[in-house]
Coordinates of C-alpha atoms and ligand atoms in Angstrom, one line a residue:
M25 CA -76.7 -50.1 -73.1
R26 CA -74.3 -47.1 -72.7
S27 CA -74.8 -43.4 -73.6
E28 CA -72.7 -42.0 -76.3
I29 CA -69.7 -39.8 -75.3
G30 CA -68.9 -37.2 -77.9
N31 CA -68.2 -33.5 -78.7
D32 CA -71.3 -32.7 -80.6
I33 CA -72.7 -29.4 -79.3
F34 CA -75.5 -29.3 -81.9
K35 CA -76.7 -32.8 -80.9
S36 CA -76.7 -31.7 -77.3
V37 CA -78.8 -28.6 -78.1
E38 CA -81.2 -30.7 -80.1
I39 CA -81.6 -33.2 -77.2
L40 CA -82.1 -30.4 -74.6
N41 CA -84.6 -28.6 -76.8
R42 CA -86.8 -31.6 -76.9
G43 CA -86.7 -32.0 -73.1
G44 CA -83.9 -34.6 -72.8
I45 CA -81.0 -34.8 -70.4
V46 CA -77.3 -34.4 -71.3
A47 CA -74.2 -34.6 -69.1
I48 CA -72.1 -31.5 -69.6
P49 CA -68.5 -30.6 -68.6
T50 CA -67.9 -27.6 -66.2
E51 CA -64.6 -26.5 -64.6
T52 CA -65.8 -28.0 -61.2
V53 CA -67.4 -31.4 -61.9
Y54 CA -69.6 -32.8 -64.7
G55 CA -73.3 -31.8 -64.5
L56 CA -76.4 -33.6 -65.5
A57 CA -78.3 -30.9 -67.5
A58 CA -81.9 -30.2 -68.6
N59 CA -83.9 -27.2 -69.6
G60 CA -84.2 -25.5 -66.2
L61 CA -87.5 -23.8 -67.0
D62 CA -89.2 -27.1 -68.0
A63 CA -90.3 -29.1 -65.0
T64 CA -90.8 -32.3 -67.0
A65 CA -87.3 -32.2 -68.3
V66 CA -85.9 -31.4 -64.8
A67 CA -87.9 -34.4 -63.3
K68 CA -85.7 -36.6 -65.5
I69 CA -82.6 -35.4 -63.8
F70 CA -84.0 -36.4 -60.4
E71 CA -85.0 -39.8 -61.7
A72 CA -81.6 -40.5 -63.3
K73 CA -79.7 -39.5 -60.2
N74 CA -82.2 -41.1 -57.7
R75 CA -82.1 -37.7 -56.1
P76 CA -84.6 -36.7 -53.4
F77 CA -87.0 -33.9 -54.4
F78 CA -86.1 -31.9 -51.2
D79 CA -82.7 -31.2 -52.8
P80 CA -82.8 -28.1 -55.1
L81 CA -80.7 -27.7 -58.3
I82 CA -78.4 -25.0 -59.6
L83 CA -79.3 -23.1 -62.8
H84 CA -76.4 -22.4 -65.2
I85 CA -76.2 -19.4 -67.5
A86 CA -73.7 -18.0 -70.0
H87 CA -74.5 -14.2 -69.7
S88 CA -75.5 -12.0 -66.8
D89 CA -78.4 -10.8 -69.0
A90 CA -80.0 -14.2 -68.4
L91 CA -80.3 -13.4 -64.7
N92 CA -83.4 -11.2 -65.2
Q93 CA -85.3 -14.3 -66.4
I94 CA -84.7 -16.3 -63.3
V95 CA -84.1 -14.0 -60.3
S96 CA -86.2 -11.1 -59.0
N97 CA -83.4 -9.2 -57.4
V98 CA -79.6 -9.1 -57.3
P99 CA -78.2 -7.3 -54.2
Q100 CA -75.3 -5.0 -54.7
K101 CA -72.7 -7.3 -53.0
A102 CA -73.8 -10.2 -55.1
K103 CA -73.4 -8.2 -58.2
I104 CA -69.9 -7.2 -57.1
L105 CA -68.9 -10.8 -56.5
M106 CA -70.4 -11.9 -59.9
D107 CA -68.3 -9.2 -61.7
H108 CA -65.3 -10.6 -59.9
F109 CA -65.7 -14.4 -60.0
W110 CA -67.9 -15.2 -63.0
P111 CA -67.5 -17.2 -65.0
G112 CA -66.3 -19.4 -62.2
P113 CA -67.0 -21.8 -59.3
L114 CA -69.3 -19.4 -57.3
T115 CA -73.0 -20.1 -57.0
F116 CA -75.5 -17.5 -55.7
V117 CA -78.7 -18.2 -53.9
L118 CA -81.1 -15.4 -54.8
P119 CA -84.9 -14.7 -54.7
K120 CA -86.4 -16.6 -57.7
S121 CA -88.7 -15.3 -60.5
D122 CA -92.0 -16.9 -61.3
L123 CA -90.6 -18.6 -64.4
V124 CA -88.5 -21.0 -62.3
P125 CA -90.4 -24.2 -61.6
D126 CA -90.8 -25.2 -57.9
L127 CA -89.1 -28.5 -58.7
V128 CA -85.9 -26.7 -59.4
T129 CA -85.9 -25.0 -56.1
S130 CA -87.6 -27.7 -54.1
G131 CA -90.3 -25.2 -53.3
H132 CA -87.9 -22.6 -51.8
P133 CA -88.5 -19.0 -52.7
T134 CA -84.8 -18.8 -53.8
V135 CA -82.9 -20.2 -56.7
A136 CA -79.2 -21.1 -57.1
V137 CA -77.4 -19.8 -60.1
R138 CA -73.9 -19.8 -61.5
M139 CA -71.9 -19.1 -64.7
P140 CA -69.5 -22.0 -65.3
N141 CA -66.0 -21.3 -66.5
H142 CA -65.7 -23.9 -69.2
P143 CA -65.6 -23.1 -72.9
I144 CA -67.8 -26.0 -74.0
A145 CA -70.4 -25.3 -71.3
L146 CA -70.5 -21.6 -72.2
E147 CA -70.8 -22.4 -75.9
L148 CA -73.6 -24.8 -75.3
L149 CA -75.4 -22.4 -73.0
S150 CA -75.1 -19.5 -75.5
K151 CA -77.0 -21.6 -78.0
L152 CA -80.0 -22.1 -75.7
T153 CA -82.9 -19.8 -74.8
Y154 CA -83.1 -21.1 -71.3
P155 CA -80.8 -21.8 -68.3
L156 CA -79.6 -25.4 -67.7
A157 CA -80.5 -27.0 -64.4
A158 CA -77.6 -29.2 -63.6
P159 CA -76.6 -31.1 -60.4
S160 CA -73.4 -33.1 -60.3
A161 CA -73.8 -36.1 -62.7
N162 CA -73.5 -38.9 -60.1
P163 CA -76.0 -41.1 -58.3
F164 CA -77.2 -39.2 -55.2
G165 CA -74.6 -39.4 -52.4
Y166 CA -71.8 -40.9 -54.4
V167 CA -68.5 -39.3 -55.6
S168 CA -68.9 -36.5 -58.2
P169 CA -67.6 -37.1 -61.7
T170 CA -64.6 -35.2 -63.1
N171 CA -64.4 -36.7 -66.5
A172 CA -66.8 -38.1 -69.2
Q173 CA -65.9 -41.7 -68.4
H174 CA -66.9 -41.3 -64.8
V175 CA -70.3 -40.2 -65.9
Q176 CA -70.7 -43.2 -68.2
D177 CA -69.5 -45.6 -65.6
Q178 CA -72.3 -44.6 -63.2
L179 CA -75.2 -43.2 -65.2
G180 CA -74.3 -44.5 -68.7
N181 CA -77.6 -46.0 -69.6
K182 CA -79.8 -43.4 -68.0
I183 CA -78.9 -40.3 -70.0
D184 CA -79.3 -39.2 -73.6
Y185 CA -75.8 -38.0 -74.3
I186 CA -72.5 -37.2 -72.6
L187 CA -70.8 -34.1 -73.9
D188 CA -67.0 -34.5 -73.4
G189 CA -65.0 -31.5 -72.3
G190 CA -62.0 -33.4 -70.9
S191 CA -61.1 -33.5 -67.2
C192 CA -62.5 -30.8 -64.8
C193 CA -59.7 -28.5 -63.8
V194 CA -61.1 -27.3 -60.4
G195 CA -62.3 -30.8 -59.5
I196 CA -64.6 -29.9 -56.5
E197 CA -68.0 -28.2 -56.7
S198 CA -68.7 -24.5 -56.6
T199 CA -68.8 -22.5 -53.4
I200 CA -72.4 -21.6 -52.7
I201 CA -73.2 -18.2 -51.1
S202 CA -76.8 -17.3 -50.1
F203 CA -78.1 -13.7 -50.3
E204 CA -81.5 -14.7 -48.8
N205 CA -80.5 -12.7 -45.7
N206 CA -76.9 -11.5 -44.9
P207 CA -74.4 -13.2 -47.2
T208 CA -73.8 -16.7 -46.0
I209 CA -71.6 -19.5 -47.4
L210 CA -73.7 -22.7 -47.5
R211 CA -71.0 -24.9 -49.2
L212 CA -67.2 -24.5 -49.4
G213 CA -65.9 -25.1 -52.9
G214 CA -63.7 -23.7 -55.7
I215 CA -63.6 -20.1 -54.4
T216 CA -62.3 -19.7 -50.8
Q217 CA -64.0 -17.7 -48.1
E218 CA -60.9 -15.5 -47.9
A219 CA -61.2 -14.6 -51.6
I220 CA -64.9 -13.7 -51.1
E221 CA -64.2 -11.7 -48.0
G222 CA -61.4 -9.9 -49.8
I223 CA -64.0 -8.4 -52.1
I224 CA -67.1 -7.8 -49.9
G225 CA -65.9 -8.1 -46.4
P226 CA -67.0 -10.6 -43.7
V227 CA -69.6 -13.2 -44.6
N228 CA -71.4 -15.8 -42.5
V229 CA -70.7 -19.5 -42.9
S230 CA -73.4 -22.2 -42.3
L231 CA -72.2 -25.6 -43.5
N232 CA -74.1 -28.0 -41.3
E233 CA -77.8 -28.1 -41.0
H234 CA -78.4 -31.8 -40.1
S235 CA -82.1 -32.0 -40.0
N236 CA -83.1 -29.6 -42.7
P237 CA -80.2 -29.3 -45.1
K238 CA -80.3 -26.4 -47.6
A239 CA -77.6 -28.0 -49.7
P240 CA -77.1 -31.8 -50.0
G241 CA -73.4 -31.0 -49.5
Q242 CA -74.6 -30.1 -46.0
L243 CA -75.7 -33.7 -45.3
D244 CA -73.3 -35.5 -42.9
Q245 CA -72.8 -38.3 -45.4
H246 CA -72.2 -37.4 -49.0
Y247 CA -69.6 -37.7 -51.8
S248 CA -68.9 -41.3 -50.5
P249 CA -67.2 -44.2 -52.2
Y250 CA -68.2 -47.7 -51.1
C251 CA -64.8 -48.3 -49.7
K252 CA -64.5 -47.5 -45.9
L253 CA -62.5 -44.4 -45.1
K254 CA -60.6 -44.1 -41.8
D255 CA -58.9 -41.1 -40.3
L256 CA -55.1 -41.5 -40.3
K257 CA -55.0 -39.3 -37.1
H258 CA -57.3 -41.5 -35.1
D259 CA -56.7 -45.0 -36.5
Q260 CA -53.4 -46.8 -36.3
L261 CA -51.8 -48.0 -39.5
E262 CA -50.9 -51.6 -39.8
P263 CA -48.6 -53.3 -42.3
H264 CA -50.0 -53.4 -45.8
S265 CA -52.7 -50.8 -45.0
N266 CA -53.9 -48.6 -47.9
V267 CA -53.2 -45.0 -47.1
L268 CA -53.9 -41.8 -48.9
F269 CA -51.4 -39.2 -47.8
Y270 CA -52.0 -35.6 -48.8
S271 CA -48.5 -35.4 -50.4
P272 CA -45.1 -37.0 -50.3
Q273 CA -44.0 -34.1 -48.1
T274 CA -46.7 -34.7 -45.5
E275 CA -45.9 -38.4 -45.7
E276 CA -42.3 -37.7 -44.7
K277 CA -43.6 -35.7 -41.7
Y278 CA -45.9 -38.5 -40.7
W279 CA -43.2 -41.1 -40.6
G280 CA -41.0 -38.7 -38.6
E281 CA -43.4 -39.2 -35.7
N282 CA -44.3 -42.9 -36.3
P283 CA -42.3 -46.1 -36.9
R284 CA -42.2 -46.6 -40.7
I285 CA -44.1 -49.7 -41.9
Q286 CA -44.8 -51.2 -45.3
C287 CA -48.1 -49.7 -46.7
N288 CA -49.8 -49.2 -50.0
V289 CA -49.2 -45.5 -50.3
M290 CA -51.2 -43.0 -52.5
Y291 CA -51.1 -39.2 -52.7
L292 CA -53.7 -36.6 -53.3
T293 CA -51.1 -34.2 -54.7
N294 CA -47.5 -35.0 -55.8
N295 CA -46.5 -31.4 -55.4
N296 CA -48.1 -30.4 -52.1
A297 CA -50.4 -28.1 -54.0
S298 CA -54.0 -27.6 -52.9
I299 CA -55.2 -26.8 -56.4
E300 CA -53.9 -30.1 -57.7
A301 CA -55.3 -31.9 -54.6
A302 CA -58.8 -30.6 -55.2
A303 CA -58.6 -31.5 -58.9
N304 CA -57.6 -35.1 -58.1
L305 CA -59.9 -35.6 -55.1
F306 CA -62.9 -37.3 -56.6
S307 CA -60.9 -39.4 -59.1
V308 CA -58.8 -40.7 -56.3
L309 CA -61.8 -41.6 -54.1
R310 CA -63.4 -43.3 -57.1
D311 CA -60.2 -45.3 -57.8
F312 CA -60.5 -46.9 -54.4
D313 CA -63.7 -48.6 -55.6
Q314 CA -62.3 -49.4 -59.0
K315 CA -59.3 -51.1 -57.4
G316 CA -61.6 -53.0 -55.1
L317 CA -60.1 -51.5 -51.9
T318 CA -62.3 -52.1 -48.9
E319 CA -60.5 -49.8 -46.4
V320 CA -58.2 -46.7 -46.8
Y321 CA -56.7 -44.5 -44.2
I322 CA -56.9 -40.8 -45.1
E323 CA -54.7 -37.9 -44.2
F324 CA -56.5 -34.5 -44.2
A325 CA -55.3 -31.3 -45.8
E326 CA -54.2 -28.3 -43.8
N327 CA -57.3 -26.5 -42.6
E328 CA -56.8 -23.4 -44.8
G329 CA -57.8 -22.0 -48.2
L330 CA -58.9 -24.8 -50.6
G331 CA -57.9 -27.3 -47.9
L332 CA -61.0 -26.5 -46.0
A333 CA -63.2 -27.5 -49.0
I334 CA -61.2 -30.6 -49.5
N335 CA -61.5 -31.6 -45.9
D336 CA -65.2 -30.9 -45.9
R337 CA -65.6 -33.4 -48.8
L338 CA -63.3 -36.0 -47.1
K339 CA -65.2 -35.8 -43.8
R340 CA -68.6 -36.3 -45.4
A341 CA -67.2 -39.1 -47.6
M342 CA -65.9 -40.7 -44.4
A343 CA -69.2 -40.5 -42.6
K344 CA -71.2 -43.7 -42.3
R345 CA -73.9 -44.5 -44.7
D346 CA -77.3 -44.9 -43.1
Ligands
LIG13 O1 -69.9 -27.0 -59.2 C1 -71.1 -27.2 -59.0 O2 -71.9 -26.4 -58.4 C2 -71.7 -28.4 -59.8 C3 -71.6 -28.1 -61.3 C4 -72.3 -29.1 -62.1 O3 -72.1 -26.8 -61.6 N1 -73.1 -28.6 -59.4 C5 -73.4 -29.1 -58.2 O4 -74.7 -29.4 -58.1 O5 -72.6 -29.4 -57.3 P1 -75.4 -30.3 -56.9 O6 -76.8 -30.4 -57.2 O7 -74.6 -31.5 -56.7 O8 -75.2 -29.3 -55.7 C6 -76.0 -28.1 -55.7 C7 -76.2 -27.5 -54.3 C8 -77.0 -28.5 -53.5 O9 -76.3 -28.6 -52.3 C9 -78.3 -27.7 -53.3 O10 -79.0 -28.1 -52.1 C10 -77.8 -26.3 -53.4 O11 -76.9 -26.3 -54.4 N2 -78.9 -25.4 -53.7 C11 -79.6 -25.4 -54.8 N3 -80.6 -24.5 -54.8 C12 -80.5 -24.0 -53.5 C13 -81.3 -23.0 -52.8 N4 -82.4 -22.4 -53.4 N5 -81.0 -22.7 -51.5 C14 -80.0 -23.4 -50.9 N6 -79.2 -24.3 -51.6 C15 -79.5 -24.6 -52.8
LIG14 MG1 -73.6 -33.2 -56.0

């Protein structure tokens, strides 16, 4: 059995109002959504994703007014960033209100919240009286979905409806910034550190907390296809190897230093553009599995701007599964 894919916002509202789960489009990746103030509905998300309960969810809202319901305080710098980047791929970790179930926050006194920049998500949210809890709509640890078909391929029979909003234009998840103490980036994503610091000045960055991750994106292994990924820098290419170059331009540079051999070549971006690379990233990783590839050599992006968030995903996708 497969879940229906469609554009019916009213049907989505009806399912969510009776405590069901619906996959929704956002500008970053598709989310698996439920009423974020209803612990029973939220539990269905964890079940469908096979997600550990230690891993808290993001609440999605359509208007800043909805913040009062779910957070107890918005520091001035967070407010300034919201005014600047919302709707958009920036998630704030803030002190939670009593209305937010512990299941959403995994027992933390803070809650993650963002306003997605996608017309269908915003329209849906504006018809609801509660925020939507929504993690990425993939089985835990696997590549995130960037179109409706990806969701159906992986979770198709476990969810009530897939609301189709086309392909996600950002393609990697939101940046997460915590205001629990001094502003600290917990996950790199669609908004760069430079862009944030350009507005509120220096922030801390804390991306790796191996034993007690605050964000699953902080786990060493995450976002992984089944196909084995190897680092082009450290592993020697052999004839007929599968290789994902960052772009045709970087491929040219690579061959300049190495003897050119016949390989199956793929690119993350055809135009050497980090926005395009980010938007393609998860589709490309997913394609490895669809094509039945067992091993692919990966070239990393330049370590700057969005390239940092792309490389962060690639490194974790490359890490060994337990
Ligand atoms: O772009 C996105 O953020 C997408 C779309 C659907 O909005 N959502 C997403 O959700 O990536 P998910 O669950 O895959 O990742 C949410 C991250 C997790 O790493 C989680 O640990 C972190 O947010 N998080 C949630 N609540 C938190 C909290 N109270 N403190 C620290 N991290 C938190
Ligand atoms: Mg995820």
